[in-house]
Amino acid sequence: MPQPTPRKPPLYTVTADTLVAVDFTPRTGNRPPGPYRRLFTVPGARAFTAGNLLARLPMGMFSVSAVVMIAGTRGSYALAGAVTATGLAATALVAPWTARLVDRYGQARIAVPATLLAALGSLALLLCVRHDAPAWTLFASYAATATTPNLGGMSRARWSHLLKGDHKALHTANSFEQAVDELCFMLGPVLAAFLCGTFFPEAGTLTGVVLLVTGMLLFAAQRSTEPPVAARTPAKARALFRAPGLPPLLAVCLAMGVVFGAMEVVTIAFADAQGHRSAAGAVLGLQAAGSCAAGLLYGALKPAGPPQERYVWCIAAMTALLTLPLLAATLTGSLLALAGALLVAGMATAPTMVTGMTLVQRRTPEGRLNEGMTLAVTGLLGGIAGGSALGGWLAEHVSATAGFGVPVTAAAVALLISLIPFDHPNTCRNSRTIH
């Protein structure tokens, strides 16, 4: 048996009239690992996370790449916006069905062919733009990308399977995943704009396809961490959006999507009105940065109280902080002040989304977790589309400053919905109850 390292005696010295003792004994080895370090000691966690991260980065690249590619070659932002809006609508319709197949037949069996089909859609769009194909082919090609699986949902499903019963670790995992979402949507547009501007208009889309397919193949290859497929029962054949306690959560997701969609469009319009349209991306990036930092901090803390109560407080904090951009735009008219306000306001986003996804996991029946989380994402997408339209209308017909009232109002609506009692005596419960 190895002998313990002998403790070195302290060194004594005298400074003026003070005796100083210096202890050279190493201080390492006794400090317990942090929550994120413990998280990645789970067997297989690092491998599937690496593949998932690689595949998720393009999620923030594709829409920006499509707009730059189409507008740059066809000279029409209207056409570019219509094509990306079509892809968003198609995703909202197709994604829940893809997630249901993933739950029913397994991640690797469904996600890989679905990703390859989406990649072919992106490549078809690239070729149609490159060879000046009719406009309808752009819509058809981009609509095919709707089969892209919910990568964040599949990763969260793996954590839920691996950390079953460890509620604190699952809270940390959900916080990490939300921080990853923010990071991807912060870095993705920047990378896409750089590639399209530095090399050629199709470079962003082409790189995104390579990253998506490579990451998905690496992720799907980690079969040891893949959640098992649960047996199909008549109860699981029912529409999931009718599950007790789930409709209010989906309604909150819809309102949250309005917050995100309106904030993006209105911020761009405000920056444009100040003569700094090119700075809008950096300003919005600060909001994502604030959310990412808050998400990591939130995951390192031990959650207090049941998630439903935390959800109400998180949404209340988000509603309060969203008044800061409105006040900054109204009182100062300064883009710099708005940037600081968005950085602070973004800090409420990740804790709210983490707690919301925790509730979705709790209220989704066993074996349908991917579908449940994808429905939440679908609600967000629908809200983003509506918020973008409403914010854009106000910015054009009233003012960009007035448009900042939309996120505050939408967050207030989400707060009112969250106050509706969620629990019922016959609410579906599973073994993943989270506290």
Short mmCIF file of C-alpha atoms in Angstrom, two decimals:
data_model
loop_
_atom_site.label_atom_id
_atom_site.label_comp_id
_atom_site.label_asym_id
_atom_site.label_seq_id
_atom_site.Cartn_x
_atom_site.Cartn_y
_atom_site.Cartn_z
CA MET A 1 0.00 0.00 0.00
CA PRO A 2 1.46 3.41 -0.93
CA GLN A 3 2.49 5.53 2.01
CA PRO A 4 1.04 9.03 2.41
CA THR A 5 3.30 11.89 1.42
CA PRO A 6 5.00 13.23 4.54
CA ARG A 7 3.88 16.67 5.58
CA LYS A 8 6.58 19.30 5.17
CA PRO A 9 7.26 21.41 8.23
CA PRO A 10 6.30 25.08 7.93
CA LEU A 11 8.94 27.70 7.30
CA TYR A 12 9.15 30.43 9.92
CA THR A 13 10.42 33.94 9.36
CA VAL A 14 10.21 37.30 11.08
CA THR A 15 8.95 40.52 9.46
CA ALA A 16 9.45 43.57 11.73
CA ASP A 17 7.75 42.46 14.94
CA THR A 18 5.57 39.79 13.28
CA LEU A 19 6.26 36.03 13.14
CA VAL A 20 5.19 34.57 9.77
CA ALA A 21 4.68 30.83 9.17
CA VAL A 22 4.62 29.58 5.53
CA ASP A 23 3.14 26.12 4.95
CA PHE A 24 4.30 24.46 1.71
CA THR A 25 1.99 21.44 2.01
CA PRO A 26 0.03 20.91 -1.23
CA ARG A 27 -3.61 21.94 -0.96
CA THR A 28 -4.84 19.78 -3.84
CA GLY A 29 -6.67 16.51 -3.42
CA ASN A 30 -9.15 17.53 -0.73
CA ARG A 31 -11.38 19.89 -2.69
CA PRO A 32 -14.50 18.13 -4.05
CA PRO A 33 -15.04 18.44 -7.81
CA GLY A 34 -17.47 21.08 -9.04
CA PRO A 35 -20.93 20.20 -10.38
CA TYR A 36 -19.91 20.36 -14.05
CA ARG A 37 -16.78 18.31 -13.48
CA ARG A 38 -18.86 15.66 -11.71
CA LEU A 39 -21.36 15.76 -14.56
CA PHE A 40 -18.77 14.70 -17.10
CA THR A 41 -17.45 11.85 -15.00
CA VAL A 42 -20.58 9.95 -16.06
CA PRO A 43 -19.43 7.19 -18.47
CA GLY A 44 -20.02 8.19 -22.09
CA ALA A 45 -21.10 11.75 -21.28
CA ARG A 46 -18.10 13.45 -22.87
CA ALA A 47 -18.37 11.44 -26.08
CA PHE A 48 -22.04 12.09 -26.82
CA THR A 49 -21.73 15.74 -25.75
CA ALA A 50 -18.84 16.34 -28.16
CA GLY A 51 -20.81 14.98 -31.10
CA ASN A 52 -23.95 16.86 -30.09
CA LEU A 53 -22.06 20.16 -29.76
CA LEU A 54 -20.58 19.73 -33.21
CA ALA A 55 -24.01 19.05 -34.70
CA ARG A 56 -25.75 21.88 -32.84
CA LEU A 57 -23.43 24.69 -33.86
CA PRO A 58 -24.94 24.86 -37.39
CA MET A 59 -28.40 25.50 -35.90
CA GLY A 60 -27.37 29.13 -35.52
CA MET A 61 -25.75 29.20 -38.96
CA PHE A 62 -28.32 27.93 -41.45
CA SER A 63 -30.86 30.77 -41.44
CA VAL A 64 -28.21 33.51 -41.60
CA SER A 65 -26.34 31.60 -44.32
CA ALA A 66 -29.53 31.18 -46.34
CA VAL A 67 -30.40 34.87 -46.11
CA VAL A 68 -26.89 35.97 -47.13
CA MET A 69 -26.73 33.38 -49.91
CA ILE A 70 -30.16 34.15 -51.40
CA ALA A 71 -30.06 37.92 -50.97
CA GLY A 72 -26.52 38.09 -52.30
CA THR A 73 -27.30 36.22 -55.51
CA ARG A 74 -30.96 37.13 -56.11
CA GLY A 75 -30.81 40.67 -54.72
CA SER A 76 -34.00 40.23 -52.68
CA TYR A 77 -34.22 40.22 -48.91
CA ALA A 78 -37.96 39.67 -49.26
CA LEU A 79 -37.36 36.38 -51.06
CA ALA A 80 -34.68 35.36 -48.55
CA GLY A 81 -37.00 36.12 -45.63
CA ALA A 82 -39.90 34.24 -47.20
CA VAL A 83 -37.74 31.16 -47.80
CA THR A 84 -36.45 31.07 -44.21
CA ALA A 85 -39.98 31.67 -42.87
CA THR A 86 -41.18 28.70 -44.90
CA GLY A 87 -38.46 26.55 -43.36
CA LEU A 88 -39.48 27.72 -39.89
CA ALA A 89 -43.13 26.85 -40.51
CA ALA A 90 -42.20 23.45 -41.95
CA THR A 91 -40.03 22.72 -38.90
CA ALA A 92 -42.90 23.56 -36.57
CA LEU A 93 -45.06 21.00 -38.38
CA VAL A 94 -42.52 18.21 -38.95
CA ALA A 95 -40.37 18.34 -35.80
CA PRO A 96 -42.95 16.77 -33.42
CA TRP A 97 -43.44 13.84 -35.80
CA THR A 98 -39.70 13.31 -36.09
CA ALA A 99 -39.39 13.39 -32.30
CA ARG A 100 -42.21 10.86 -31.94
CA LEU A 101 -40.38 8.49 -34.28
CA VAL A 102 -37.16 9.00 -32.28
CA ASP A 103 -38.97 8.03 -29.07
CA ARG A 104 -40.61 5.04 -30.73
CA TYR A 105 -37.67 3.55 -32.63
CA GLY A 106 -34.56 5.05 -31.00
CA GLN A 107 -32.26 8.00 -31.59
CA ALA A 108 -29.68 6.38 -33.86
CA ARG A 109 -32.25 4.59 -36.00
CA ILE A 110 -34.27 7.74 -36.81
CA ALA A 111 -31.99 10.73 -36.22
CA VAL A 112 -29.30 9.72 -38.70
CA PRO A 113 -31.55 9.31 -41.78
CA ALA A 114 -33.57 12.40 -40.76
CA THR A 115 -30.35 14.42 -40.55
CA LEU A 116 -29.14 13.14 -43.92
CA LEU A 117 -32.45 14.15 -45.50
CA ALA A 118 -32.15 17.63 -43.98
CA ALA A 119 -28.56 17.88 -45.21
CA LEU A 120 -29.71 17.02 -48.73
CA GLY A 121 -32.28 19.80 -48.46
CA SER A 122 -29.55 22.31 -47.56
CA LEU A 123 -27.33 21.09 -50.40
CA ALA A 124 -30.27 21.30 -52.82
CA LEU A 125 -30.86 24.89 -51.74
CA LEU A 126 -27.19 25.65 -52.33
CA LEU A 127 -27.30 24.18 -55.82
CA CYS A 128 -30.58 25.90 -56.71
CA VAL A 129 -29.17 29.27 -55.68
CA ARG A 130 -25.88 28.59 -57.42
CA HIS A 131 -27.51 27.62 -60.73
CA ASP A 132 -30.27 30.26 -60.67
CA ALA A 133 -33.14 27.76 -60.39
CA PRO A 134 -36.75 29.00 -60.18
CA ALA A 135 -37.78 30.59 -56.88
CA TRP A 136 -40.17 27.76 -55.95
CA THR A 137 -37.23 25.34 -55.77
CA LEU A 138 -35.71 27.43 -52.99
CA PHE A 139 -38.86 27.06 -50.91
CA ALA A 140 -39.05 23.31 -51.56
CA SER A 141 -35.38 22.76 -50.75
CA TYR A 142 -35.39 24.72 -47.51
CA ALA A 143 -38.63 23.06 -46.39
CA ALA A 144 -36.84 19.69 -46.60
CA THR A 145 -34.46 20.79 -43.84
CA ALA A 146 -37.40 20.56 -41.40
CA THR A 147 -36.53 16.91 -40.73
CA THR A 148 -33.50 17.99 -38.66
CA PRO A 149 -33.97 16.28 -35.27
CA ASN A 150 -34.19 18.25 -32.05
CA LEU A 151 -30.53 17.85 -31.10
CA GLY A 152 -30.88 19.61 -27.77
CA GLY A 153 -33.87 17.45 -26.88
CA MET A 154 -32.01 14.24 -27.67
CA SER A 155 -29.06 15.33 -25.54
CA ARG A 156 -31.36 16.21 -22.64
CA ALA A 157 -33.06 12.84 -23.02
CA ARG A 158 -29.70 11.12 -22.62
CA TRP A 159 -28.93 13.10 -19.48
CA SER A 160 -32.35 12.24 -18.10
CA HIS A 161 -31.65 8.55 -18.72
CA LEU A 162 -28.12 8.61 -17.30
CA LEU A 163 -28.96 10.74 -14.24
CA LYS A 164 -32.26 9.13 -13.37
CA GLY A 165 -32.97 9.83 -9.70
CA ASP A 166 -30.15 12.38 -9.28
CA HIS A 167 -32.22 15.56 -9.40
CA LYS A 168 -29.38 17.96 -8.60
CA ALA A 169 -27.15 16.54 -11.34
CA LEU A 170 -30.02 16.67 -13.81
CA HIS A 171 -30.56 20.34 -12.94
CA THR A 172 -26.88 20.97 -13.71
CA ALA A 173 -27.17 19.05 -16.99
CA ASN A 174 -30.23 21.03 -18.08
CA SER A 175 -28.43 24.28 -17.24
CA PHE A 176 -25.41 23.17 -19.27
CA GLU A 177 -27.62 22.33 -22.26
CA GLN A 178 -29.33 25.72 -22.12
CA ALA A 179 -25.94 27.45 -21.99
CA VAL A 180 -24.93 25.43 -25.05
CA ASP A 181 -28.07 26.58 -26.87
CA GLU A 182 -27.22 30.20 -26.14
CA LEU A 183 -23.59 29.71 -27.14
CA CYS A 184 -24.49 28.07 -30.46
CA PHE A 185 -26.98 30.79 -31.38
CA MET A 186 -24.42 33.41 -30.37
CA LEU A 187 -21.46 31.97 -32.32
CA GLY A 188 -23.37 30.41 -35.23
CA PRO A 189 -24.48 33.65 -36.94
CA VAL A 190 -21.02 35.17 -36.47
CA LEU A 191 -19.35 32.13 -38.04
CA ALA A 192 -21.87 32.05 -40.88
CA ALA A 193 -21.41 35.74 -41.69
CA PHE A 194 -17.62 35.33 -41.61
CA LEU A 195 -17.62 32.32 -43.94
CA CYS A 196 -20.08 33.82 -46.42
CA GLY A 197 -18.30 37.17 -46.48
CA THR A 198 -14.73 35.88 -46.55
CA PHE A 199 -14.99 33.00 -49.00
CA PHE A 200 -18.16 32.66 -51.10
CA PRO A 201 -21.92 33.06 -50.39
CA GLU A 202 -22.52 29.32 -50.12
CA ALA A 203 -19.65 28.71 -47.68
CA GLY A 204 -21.79 29.06 -44.56
CA THR A 205 -24.38 26.53 -45.72
CA LEU A 206 -21.74 24.06 -46.92
CA THR A 207 -19.81 24.23 -43.64
CA GLY A 208 -23.01 23.87 -41.65
CA VAL A 209 -23.93 20.68 -43.53
CA VAL A 210 -20.52 19.14 -42.88
CA LEU A 211 -20.66 19.98 -39.16
CA LEU A 212 -24.24 18.74 -38.81
CA VAL A 213 -23.70 15.37 -40.47
CA THR A 214 -20.33 14.73 -38.79
CA GLY A 215 -21.63 15.65 -35.37
CA MET A 216 -24.77 13.56 -35.74
CA LEU A 217 -22.81 10.48 -36.82
CA LEU A 218 -20.52 10.87 -33.79
CA PHE A 219 -23.49 11.41 -31.49
CA ALA A 220 -25.47 8.44 -32.80
CA ALA A 221 -22.43 6.17 -32.54
CA GLN A 222 -22.52 6.47 -28.72
CA ARG A 223 -25.05 3.68 -28.26
CA SER A 224 -24.18 3.02 -24.60
CA THR A 225 -25.78 6.31 -23.49
CA GLU A 226 -28.83 6.14 -25.78
CA PRO A 227 -32.13 5.95 -23.86
CA PRO A 228 -33.91 2.61 -24.31
CA VAL A 229 -37.07 2.52 -26.37
CA ALA A 230 -40.10 2.12 -24.12
CA ALA A 231 -42.91 -0.27 -24.98
CA ARG A 232 -45.78 1.34 -26.87
CA THR A 233 -49.09 1.50 -25.00
CA PRO A 234 -52.52 2.90 -25.92
CA ALA A 235 -51.92 5.79 -23.50
CA LYS A 236 -48.79 6.76 -25.45
CA ALA A 237 -50.74 6.89 -28.69
CA ARG A 238 -52.78 9.86 -27.46
CA ALA A 239 -51.82 13.40 -28.46
CA LEU A 240 -49.09 14.54 -26.14
CA PHE A 241 -50.19 18.17 -26.03
CA ARG A 242 -53.23 16.98 -24.06
CA ALA A 243 -51.12 15.48 -21.28
CA PRO A 244 -52.15 16.94 -17.89
CA GLY A 245 -50.07 19.95 -16.97
CA LEU A 246 -48.38 20.24 -20.38
CA PRO A 247 -50.68 22.69 -22.26
CA PRO A 248 -49.90 25.64 -19.91
CA LEU A 249 -46.19 24.97 -20.37
CA LEU A 250 -46.56 24.99 -24.15
CA ALA A 251 -48.52 28.23 -23.93
CA VAL A 252 -45.70 29.79 -21.90
CA CYS A 253 -43.21 28.60 -24.55
CA LEU A 254 -45.32 30.32 -27.20
CA ALA A 255 -45.22 33.59 -25.23
CA MET A 256 -41.48 33.20 -24.67
CA GLY A 257 -41.00 32.79 -28.39
CA VAL A 258 -42.76 36.13 -28.92
CA VAL A 259 -40.22 37.68 -26.52
CA PHE A 260 -37.26 36.34 -28.48
CA GLY A 261 -38.65 37.02 -31.96
CA ALA A 262 -39.74 40.57 -31.22
CA MET A 263 -36.53 41.47 -29.38
CA GLU A 264 -34.37 40.41 -32.33
CA VAL A 265 -36.29 42.36 -34.97
CA VAL A 266 -36.82 45.44 -32.83
CA THR A 267 -33.15 45.59 -31.80
CA ILE A 268 -32.07 45.44 -35.45
CA ALA A 269 -34.57 48.19 -36.31
CA PHE A 270 -33.37 50.34 -33.40
CA ALA A 271 -29.71 49.93 -34.41
CA ASP A 272 -30.61 50.78 -38.01
CA ALA A 273 -32.43 53.92 -36.87
CA GLN A 274 -29.29 54.97 -34.99
CA GLY A 275 -27.20 54.41 -38.10
CA HIS A 276 -25.42 51.33 -36.72
CA ARG A 277 -27.24 48.41 -38.33
CA SER A 278 -24.02 46.37 -38.58
CA ALA A 279 -23.67 46.50 -34.78
CA ALA A 280 -27.04 44.84 -34.18
CA GLY A 281 -25.55 41.34 -34.21
CA ALA A 282 -23.01 42.23 -31.53
CA VAL A 283 -25.70 43.87 -29.39
CA LEU A 284 -27.92 40.79 -29.61
CA GLY A 285 -24.87 38.66 -28.89
CA LEU A 286 -24.54 40.39 -25.52
CA GLN A 287 -28.04 39.23 -24.61
CA ALA A 288 -27.08 35.65 -25.46
CA ALA A 289 -23.82 36.04 -23.53
CA GLY A 290 -25.69 37.17 -20.43
CA SER A 291 -28.02 34.21 -20.72
CA CYS A 292 -25.14 31.76 -21.23
CA ALA A 293 -23.28 33.02 -18.15
CA ALA A 294 -26.42 32.97 -16.02
CA GLY A 295 -27.24 29.45 -17.19
CA LEU A 296 -23.86 28.10 -16.13
CA LEU A 297 -24.12 29.83 -12.74
CA TYR A 298 -27.68 28.59 -12.27
CA GLY A 299 -26.55 25.03 -12.93
CA ALA A 300 -23.82 25.27 -10.32
CA LEU A 301 -26.32 26.29 -7.64
CA LYS A 302 -28.58 23.95 -5.72
CA PRO A 303 -32.18 24.69 -6.77
CA ALA A 304 -34.46 25.64 -3.91
CA GLY A 305 -38.14 24.75 -3.84
CA PRO A 306 -40.27 22.87 -6.37
CA PRO A 307 -39.66 23.73 -10.04
CA GLN A 308 -43.16 25.15 -10.56
CA GLU A 309 -42.57 27.84 -7.91
CA ARG A 310 -39.10 28.57 -9.31
CA TYR A 311 -40.64 28.90 -12.77
CA VAL A 312 -43.00 31.63 -11.64
CA TRP A 313 -40.17 33.56 -9.97
CA CYS A 314 -37.90 33.16 -13.01
CA ILE A 315 -40.58 34.49 -15.37
CA ALA A 316 -41.31 37.35 -12.97
CA ALA A 317 -37.62 38.26 -12.94
CA MET A 318 -37.50 38.02 -16.72
CA THR A 319 -40.52 40.32 -17.05
CA ALA A 320 -38.93 42.87 -14.72
CA LEU A 321 -35.54 42.81 -16.46
CA LEU A 322 -37.10 43.14 -19.91
CA THR A 323 -38.25 46.61 -18.93
CA LEU A 324 -34.58 47.67 -18.95
CA PRO A 325 -34.20 47.63 -22.78
CA LEU A 326 -37.50 49.51 -23.09
CA LEU A 327 -36.32 52.15 -20.62
CA ALA A 328 -32.86 52.38 -22.22
CA ALA A 329 -34.36 52.93 -25.67
CA THR A 330 -37.01 55.36 -24.43
CA LEU A 331 -34.97 57.47 -22.03
CA THR A 332 -31.53 57.50 -23.64
CA GLY A 333 -31.91 56.52 -27.30
CA SER A 334 -28.39 55.14 -27.01
CA LEU A 335 -27.35 51.88 -28.63
CA LEU A 336 -24.61 51.49 -26.02
CA ALA A 337 -27.13 51.81 -23.18
CA LEU A 338 -29.37 49.32 -24.95
CA ALA A 339 -26.48 46.86 -25.21
CA GLY A 340 -25.90 47.01 -21.46
CA ALA A 341 -29.60 46.61 -20.78
CA LEU A 342 -29.79 43.54 -23.03
CA LEU A 343 -26.78 41.99 -21.30
CA VAL A 344 -28.55 42.27 -17.94
CA ALA A 345 -31.97 41.30 -19.30
CA GLY A 346 -30.52 38.19 -20.91
CA MET A 347 -29.46 36.86 -17.51
CA ALA A 348 -33.04 35.83 -16.76
CA THR A 349 -33.46 33.84 -19.97
CA ALA A 350 -31.45 30.70 -19.24
CA PRO A 351 -32.80 30.10 -15.69
CA THR A 352 -36.34 30.48 -17.05
CA MET A 353 -35.75 28.08 -19.93
CA VAL A 354 -33.91 25.55 -17.74
CA THR A 355 -36.76 25.45 -15.23
CA GLY A 356 -39.33 25.26 -18.02
CA MET A 357 -37.57 22.27 -19.59
CA THR A 358 -37.39 20.64 -16.17
CA LEU A 359 -41.18 20.91 -15.91
CA VAL A 360 -41.61 19.57 -19.44
CA GLN A 361 -39.48 16.54 -18.49
CA ARG A 362 -41.56 16.01 -15.38
CA ARG A 363 -44.92 16.18 -17.15
CA THR A 364 -44.02 14.17 -20.23
CA PRO A 365 -45.06 10.49 -20.05
CA GLU A 366 -42.31 7.88 -19.91
CA GLY A 367 -40.86 7.06 -23.32
CA ARG A 368 -41.97 10.31 -25.03
CA LEU A 369 -39.39 12.76 -23.74
CA ASN A 370 -38.02 13.78 -27.15
CA GLU A 371 -41.53 14.49 -28.38
CA GLY A 372 -42.39 16.52 -25.29
CA MET A 373 -39.32 18.74 -25.53
CA THR A 374 -39.78 19.12 -29.28
CA LEU A 375 -43.33 20.36 -28.71
CA ALA A 376 -41.87 22.98 -26.38
CA VAL A 377 -39.40 24.01 -29.10
CA THR A 378 -42.25 24.11 -31.62
CA GLY A 379 -44.10 26.49 -29.33
CA LEU A 380 -41.00 28.67 -29.18
CA LEU A 381 -40.70 28.67 -32.98
CA GLY A 382 -44.33 29.66 -33.41
CA GLY A 383 -43.89 32.48 -30.93
CA ILE A 384 -40.69 33.66 -32.61
CA ALA A 385 -42.50 33.90 -35.95
CA GLY A 386 -45.38 35.85 -34.42
CA GLY A 387 -43.10 38.06 -32.34
CA SER A 388 -40.95 38.88 -35.36
CA ALA A 389 -44.00 39.91 -37.36
CA LEU A 390 -45.51 42.00 -34.55
CA GLY A 391 -42.23 43.64 -33.61
CA GLY A 392 -41.45 44.41 -37.23
CA TRP A 393 -44.91 45.97 -37.77
CA LEU A 394 -44.54 48.23 -34.73
CA ALA A 395 -41.00 49.20 -35.66
CA GLU A 396 -42.12 50.19 -39.16
CA HIS A 397 -45.47 51.85 -38.42
CA VAL A 398 -44.87 53.30 -34.93
CA SER A 399 -41.21 53.25 -33.85
CA ALA A 400 -38.47 50.83 -32.93
CA THR A 401 -38.64 52.12 -29.36
CA ALA A 402 -42.33 51.22 -29.13
CA GLY A 403 -41.47 47.75 -30.36
CA PHE A 404 -39.57 47.04 -27.13
CA GLY A 405 -42.93 46.95 -25.40
CA VAL A 406 -43.78 43.67 -27.15
CA PRO A 407 -41.23 41.51 -25.23
CA VAL A 408 -42.34 43.02 -21.92
CA THR A 409 -46.01 42.36 -22.70
CA ALA A 410 -45.33 38.82 -23.89
CA ALA A 411 -43.31 38.05 -20.74
CA ALA A 412 -46.16 39.41 -18.61
CA VAL A 413 -48.59 37.12 -20.43
CA ALA A 414 -46.25 34.19 -19.78
CA LEU A 415 -46.21 35.13 -16.10
CA LEU A 416 -50.00 35.11 -15.93
CA ILE A 417 -50.13 31.70 -17.62
CA SER A 418 -47.52 30.30 -15.24
CA LEU A 419 -49.76 31.21 -12.30
CA ILE A 420 -52.39 28.73 -13.52
CA PRO A 421 -52.37 25.62 -11.27
CA PHE A 422 -50.48 22.89 -13.09
CA ASP A 423 -51.00 19.86 -10.91
CA HIS A 424 -54.07 17.66 -10.95
CA PRO A 425 -54.80 14.48 -8.94
CA ASN A 426 -54.57 12.36 -12.06
CA THR A 427 -51.56 14.10 -13.57
CA CYS A 428 -49.25 11.67 -15.31
CA ARG A 429 -46.22 10.98 -13.18
CA ASN A 430 -43.16 9.00 -14.02
CA SER A 431 -40.06 7.92 -12.24
CA ARG A 432 -38.22 11.10 -13.26
CA THR A 433 -40.05 13.39 -10.84
CA ILE A 434 -37.82 16.41 -10.27
CA HIS A 435 -37.69 18.61 -7.17
#
